[in-house]
């Protein structure tokens, strides 16, 4: 089974790109973040026409929003309101895999603003609080059984998850406190970093390139902000990884690219 995660940065605006991905790569399940539309405005007819007849949506007007679309039937488990701010940042579903049901959590962690200082930046404080709540959630058994956690976690935790470790140490997404908080999340659930299962930690690995770059490919100042984590029960089922870097060069692209994991069971 192939599962893809992608911060689409407005699903209605970039539906032609989503359609291209689904036609070319045909994942069984697609998890989207930053859909930026209310549930009723989600372009379900377009997905149905492409063979993705099942969906679970958690949206809001203009901001945030997560969704799961699938060729396979989905059972909605929950839409958790982390930090109780009313933001649409999480949705969980159950989907049938070859080896049995898989619980799939789709996350959009707050970006955190520009200043990595909780005293002057409420957005950064929100991000750290969100991660603390994710840690508690993991400690309470969220990763038990056949479970996946995917999405835009807005943190590049490892040295080679960014173009320059030294240059980004004080930049939101790679600061030591954020890395520590995400490490706590991973440890709390004994999650397996599926992407780094395939790409060694000493190799560069990016999923996001800023819109500010005049030539994103030439400068290649990327970060790995998008992640796929699997529970220990699924660790032996990791079959293949694809980071579709070329999607960053598509017409009117998202600043994130799709990441696909293939499970063997």
Short mmCIF file of C-alpha atoms in Angstrom, two decimals:
data_model
loop_
_atom_site.label_atom_id
_atom_site.label_comp_id
_atom_site.label_asym_id
_atom_site.label_seq_id
_atom_site.Cartn_x
_atom_site.Cartn_y
_atom_site.Cartn_z
CA UNK A 1 0.00 0.00 0.00
CA UNK A 2 1.25 3.45 -0.95
CA UNK A 3 0.55 6.42 1.32
CA UNK A 4 1.48 9.97 0.30
CA UNK A 5 1.66 13.09 2.45
CA UNK A 6 1.73 16.60 0.96
CA UNK A 7 1.32 20.12 2.30
CA UNK A 8 -0.60 21.41 -0.69
CA UNK A 9 -0.92 25.07 0.39
CA UNK A 10 -4.53 25.41 -0.83
CA UNK A 11 -6.13 22.32 -2.32
CA UNK A 12 -8.55 24.25 -4.54
CA UNK A 13 -5.82 26.43 -6.01
CA UNK A 14 -3.55 23.46 -6.72
CA UNK A 15 -6.07 20.79 -7.62
CA UNK A 16 -4.50 20.41 -11.10
CA UNK A 17 -1.20 19.48 -9.41
CA UNK A 18 -2.96 17.02 -7.12
CA UNK A 19 -4.63 15.45 -10.14
CA UNK A 20 -1.26 15.14 -11.86
CA UNK A 21 0.20 13.41 -8.80
CA UNK A 22 -2.69 10.98 -8.49
CA UNK A 23 -2.58 10.08 -12.17
CA UNK A 24 1.21 9.67 -12.27
CA UNK A 25 1.88 8.01 -8.90
CA UNK A 26 -1.50 6.52 -7.93
CA UNK A 27 -1.08 6.27 -4.16
CA UNK A 28 -3.76 4.33 -2.33
CA UNK A 29 -4.09 7.09 0.25
CA UNK A 30 -3.24 10.81 0.06
CA UNK A 31 -2.89 12.93 3.20
CA UNK A 32 -3.05 16.69 2.63
CA UNK A 33 -2.17 19.60 4.92
CA UNK A 34 -2.97 23.30 4.60
CA UNK A 35 -6.06 22.62 2.52
CA UNK A 36 -7.29 26.14 3.40
CA UNK A 37 -11.01 25.52 2.89
CA UNK A 38 -14.08 24.56 4.84
CA UNK A 39 -15.31 20.97 4.60
CA UNK A 40 -18.18 21.90 2.25
CA UNK A 41 -15.72 23.64 -0.11
CA UNK A 42 -13.37 20.66 -0.41
CA UNK A 43 -13.20 19.61 -4.12
CA UNK A 44 -14.59 16.13 -3.49
CA UNK A 45 -16.05 15.78 -6.99
CA UNK A 46 -12.59 16.15 -8.49
CA UNK A 47 -11.19 13.42 -6.26
CA UNK A 48 -14.11 11.10 -6.97
CA UNK A 49 -13.56 11.53 -10.71
CA UNK A 50 -9.94 10.46 -10.20
CA UNK A 51 -10.98 7.28 -8.38
CA UNK A 52 -10.59 8.56 -4.81
CA UNK A 53 -14.13 8.09 -3.54
CA UNK A 54 -13.41 8.05 0.18
CA UNK A 55 -12.43 11.07 2.26
CA UNK A 56 -12.13 12.37 5.79
CA UNK A 57 -11.86 16.15 6.07
CA UNK A 58 -11.10 18.60 8.85
CA UNK A 59 -11.09 22.08 7.36
CA UNK A 60 -11.59 25.72 8.20
CA UNK A 61 -11.96 28.91 6.21
CA UNK A 62 -8.73 30.24 4.72
CA UNK A 63 -6.27 28.61 7.11
CA UNK A 64 -4.79 25.26 8.10
CA UNK A 65 -6.94 22.23 7.29
CA UNK A 66 -6.11 18.54 6.87
CA UNK A 67 -7.71 15.82 4.77
CA UNK A 68 -7.29 12.18 3.85
CA UNK A 69 -8.54 10.89 0.48
CA UNK A 70 -8.40 7.26 -0.47
CA UNK A 71 -9.20 4.57 -2.99
CA UNK A 72 -9.98 2.36 -0.01
CA UNK A 73 -12.77 2.86 2.52
CA UNK A 74 -11.87 5.00 5.52
CA UNK A 75 -13.24 5.00 9.03
CA UNK A 76 -12.99 8.36 10.77
CA UNK A 77 -11.53 7.97 14.24
CA UNK A 78 -11.14 11.51 15.52
CA UNK A 79 -10.39 15.16 14.83
CA UNK A 80 -8.37 16.20 17.85
CA UNK A 81 -8.17 19.87 18.76
CA UNK A 82 -4.62 20.12 20.06
CA UNK A 83 -4.16 23.14 22.37
CA UNK A 84 -7.93 23.78 22.10
CA UNK A 85 -7.56 26.67 19.68
CA UNK A 86 -10.17 25.47 17.24
CA UNK A 87 -7.57 24.98 14.49
CA UNK A 88 -8.00 22.17 11.95
CA UNK A 89 -4.59 20.55 12.41
CA UNK A 90 -5.28 16.84 12.93
CA UNK A 91 -7.41 14.03 11.61
CA UNK A 92 -7.18 10.29 12.25
CA UNK A 93 -8.64 7.49 10.15
CA UNK A 94 -8.47 3.72 9.89
CA UNK A 95 -7.70 2.10 6.54
CA UNK A 96 -7.34 -1.57 5.67
CA UNK A 97 -3.82 -2.74 4.80
CA UNK A 98 -2.66 -6.12 3.56
CA UNK A 99 -1.69 -7.14 7.09
CA UNK A 100 -4.73 -5.67 8.79
CA UNK A 101 -6.14 -2.23 9.69
CA UNK A 102 -3.79 0.75 9.96
CA UNK A 103 -4.55 3.82 12.03
CA UNK A 104 -3.34 6.90 10.18
CA UNK A 105 -2.83 10.27 11.88
CA UNK A 106 -2.45 13.32 9.61
CA UNK A 107 -0.90 16.39 11.30
CA UNK A 108 -0.20 20.02 10.50
CA UNK A 109 1.96 21.35 13.34
CA UNK A 110 2.00 25.16 13.78
CA UNK A 111 4.81 26.88 11.88
CA UNK A 112 5.72 29.03 14.87
CA UNK A 113 6.20 32.47 13.36
CA UNK A 114 9.57 34.13 12.81
CA UNK A 115 11.02 34.71 16.29
CA UNK A 116 12.04 31.66 18.35
CA UNK A 117 11.15 33.38 21.63
CA UNK A 118 8.02 32.48 23.57
CA UNK A 119 8.14 35.80 25.45
CA UNK A 120 7.57 37.91 22.35
CA UNK A 121 6.07 35.41 19.91
CA UNK A 122 2.76 33.71 20.86
CA UNK A 123 2.94 31.60 17.69
CA UNK A 124 6.19 30.03 18.84
CA UNK A 125 4.72 29.36 22.27
CA UNK A 126 1.74 27.69 20.57
CA UNK A 127 4.06 25.47 18.55
CA UNK A 128 5.98 24.29 21.60
CA UNK A 129 2.75 23.68 23.49
CA UNK A 130 1.37 21.69 20.57
CA UNK A 131 4.46 19.47 20.58
CA UNK A 132 4.19 18.97 24.34
CA UNK A 133 0.62 17.82 23.90
CA UNK A 134 1.69 15.46 21.11
CA UNK A 135 4.26 13.98 23.50
CA UNK A 136 1.61 13.39 26.15
CA UNK A 137 -0.65 11.90 23.49
CA UNK A 138 2.12 9.47 22.52
CA UNK A 139 2.83 8.55 26.12
CA UNK A 140 -0.85 7.59 26.46
CA UNK A 141 -0.55 4.88 23.82
CA UNK A 142 -1.16 6.64 20.51
CA UNK A 143 1.47 4.50 18.76
CA UNK A 144 0.25 1.12 19.96
CA UNK A 145 -0.51 -1.33 17.17
CA UNK A 146 -0.33 -0.63 13.43
CA UNK A 147 -0.12 3.17 13.40
CA UNK A 148 1.32 5.86 11.13
CA UNK A 149 1.84 9.57 11.81
CA UNK A 150 2.33 11.72 8.72
CA UNK A 151 2.27 15.37 7.82
CA UNK A 152 3.93 18.75 7.93
CA UNK A 153 5.52 18.83 11.37
CA UNK A 154 7.29 22.12 10.57
CA UNK A 155 10.57 20.99 12.15
CA UNK A 156 13.74 19.77 10.47
CA UNK A 157 15.31 17.88 13.38
CA UNK A 158 18.59 16.49 12.06
CA UNK A 159 21.76 18.27 10.95
CA UNK A 160 21.30 17.16 7.35
CA UNK A 161 17.57 17.91 7.31
CA UNK A 162 18.60 21.51 6.52
CA UNK A 163 20.93 23.08 3.99
CA UNK A 164 23.11 24.56 6.76
CA UNK A 165 22.90 23.38 10.36
CA UNK A 166 25.01 26.29 11.59
CA UNK A 167 23.10 28.97 9.69
CA UNK A 168 19.69 27.74 10.85
CA UNK A 169 20.29 27.09 14.54
CA UNK A 170 18.44 30.31 15.42
CA UNK A 171 15.84 30.00 12.67
CA UNK A 172 12.38 28.67 13.51
CA UNK A 173 12.07 25.04 12.39
CA UNK A 174 15.63 24.03 13.39
CA UNK A 175 16.21 25.60 16.79
CA UNK A 176 17.46 23.32 19.58
CA UNK A 177 14.25 23.67 21.60
CA UNK A 178 12.09 22.61 18.65
CA UNK A 179 14.37 19.68 17.90
CA UNK A 180 14.21 18.65 21.55
CA UNK A 181 10.40 18.84 21.57
CA UNK A 182 10.06 16.76 18.40
CA UNK A 183 12.57 14.25 19.76
CA UNK A 184 10.32 13.94 22.81
CA UNK A 185 7.34 13.22 20.54
CA UNK A 186 9.24 10.48 18.72
CA UNK A 187 10.49 8.88 21.93
CA UNK A 188 7.09 9.01 23.59
CA UNK A 189 5.61 6.78 20.91
CA UNK A 190 8.77 4.84 20.06
CA UNK A 191 8.09 6.03 16.53
CA UNK A 192 10.30 4.91 13.64
CA UNK A 193 11.48 7.70 11.31
CA UNK A 194 10.43 6.04 8.05
CA UNK A 195 12.24 8.51 5.78
CA UNK A 196 15.56 8.11 7.55
CA UNK A 197 15.07 4.34 7.43
CA UNK A 198 15.82 4.70 3.71
CA UNK A 199 18.10 7.74 3.64
CA UNK A 200 21.02 7.70 6.13
CA UNK A 201 21.18 10.57 8.62
CA UNK A 202 24.46 11.82 7.14
CA UNK A 203 22.80 12.45 3.74
CA UNK A 204 20.85 15.62 2.89
CA UNK A 205 17.09 15.15 2.71
CA UNK A 206 14.62 18.00 2.01
CA UNK A 207 10.87 18.30 1.40
CA UNK A 208 10.48 22.11 1.42
CA UNK A 209 12.10 25.02 -0.45
CA UNK A 210 11.18 28.65 0.24
CA UNK A 211 9.22 30.73 -2.25
CA UNK A 212 11.73 33.51 -1.50
CA UNK A 213 14.52 31.81 -3.45
CA UNK A 214 14.96 33.23 -6.95
CA UNK A 215 16.00 29.76 -8.15
CA UNK A 216 15.09 27.12 -5.57
CA UNK A 217 16.87 24.31 -7.42
CA UNK A 218 20.13 26.20 -7.95
CA UNK A 219 20.38 27.42 -4.36
CA UNK A 220 18.92 24.15 -2.96
CA UNK A 221 18.41 25.69 0.48
CA UNK A 222 15.88 23.12 1.59
CA UNK A 223 14.56 21.68 4.83
CA UNK A 224 12.86 18.40 5.75
CA UNK A 225 9.66 19.67 7.32
CA UNK A 226 7.42 16.79 6.22
CA UNK A 227 7.64 13.47 7.99
CA UNK A 228 6.38 9.91 8.06
CA UNK A 229 6.62 8.09 11.37
CA UNK A 230 5.46 4.52 11.91
CA UNK A 231 4.87 2.49 15.04
CA UNK A 232 7.20 -0.37 15.94
CA UNK A 233 4.54 -2.79 14.71
CA UNK A 234 4.89 -1.35 11.17
CA UNK A 235 8.66 -0.90 11.23
CA UNK A 236 9.24 -4.17 9.41
CA UNK A 237 6.75 -3.31 6.66
CA UNK A 238 8.64 -0.34 5.20
CA UNK A 239 9.12 -1.13 1.53
CA UNK A 240 10.00 2.01 -0.42
CA UNK A 241 10.31 5.81 -0.13
CA UNK A 242 9.87 8.51 -2.77
CA UNK A 243 10.37 12.24 -2.27
CA UNK A 244 9.01 13.87 -5.43
CA UNK A 245 11.45 16.79 -5.57
CA UNK A 246 10.46 17.62 -9.15
CA UNK A 247 7.03 18.74 -7.91
CA UNK A 248 8.64 21.89 -6.48
CA UNK A 249 9.27 22.95 -10.07
CA UNK A 250 5.72 22.41 -11.31
CA UNK A 251 3.65 25.41 -12.40
CA UNK A 252 2.32 27.40 -9.42
CA UNK A 253 3.70 24.80 -6.97
CA UNK A 254 3.38 24.32 -3.26
CA UNK A 255 6.61 25.06 -1.42
CA UNK A 256 6.42 21.47 -0.11
CA UNK A 257 6.72 18.30 -2.21
CA UNK A 258 4.88 14.98 -1.89
CA UNK A 259 6.46 12.20 0.14
CA UNK A 260 5.31 8.62 -0.44
CA UNK A 261 5.94 5.54 1.64
CA UNK A 262 5.15 2.03 0.41
CA UNK A 263 4.23 -0.62 2.94
CA UNK A 264 4.73 -4.30 2.20
CA UNK A 265 1.97 -5.43 4.56
#
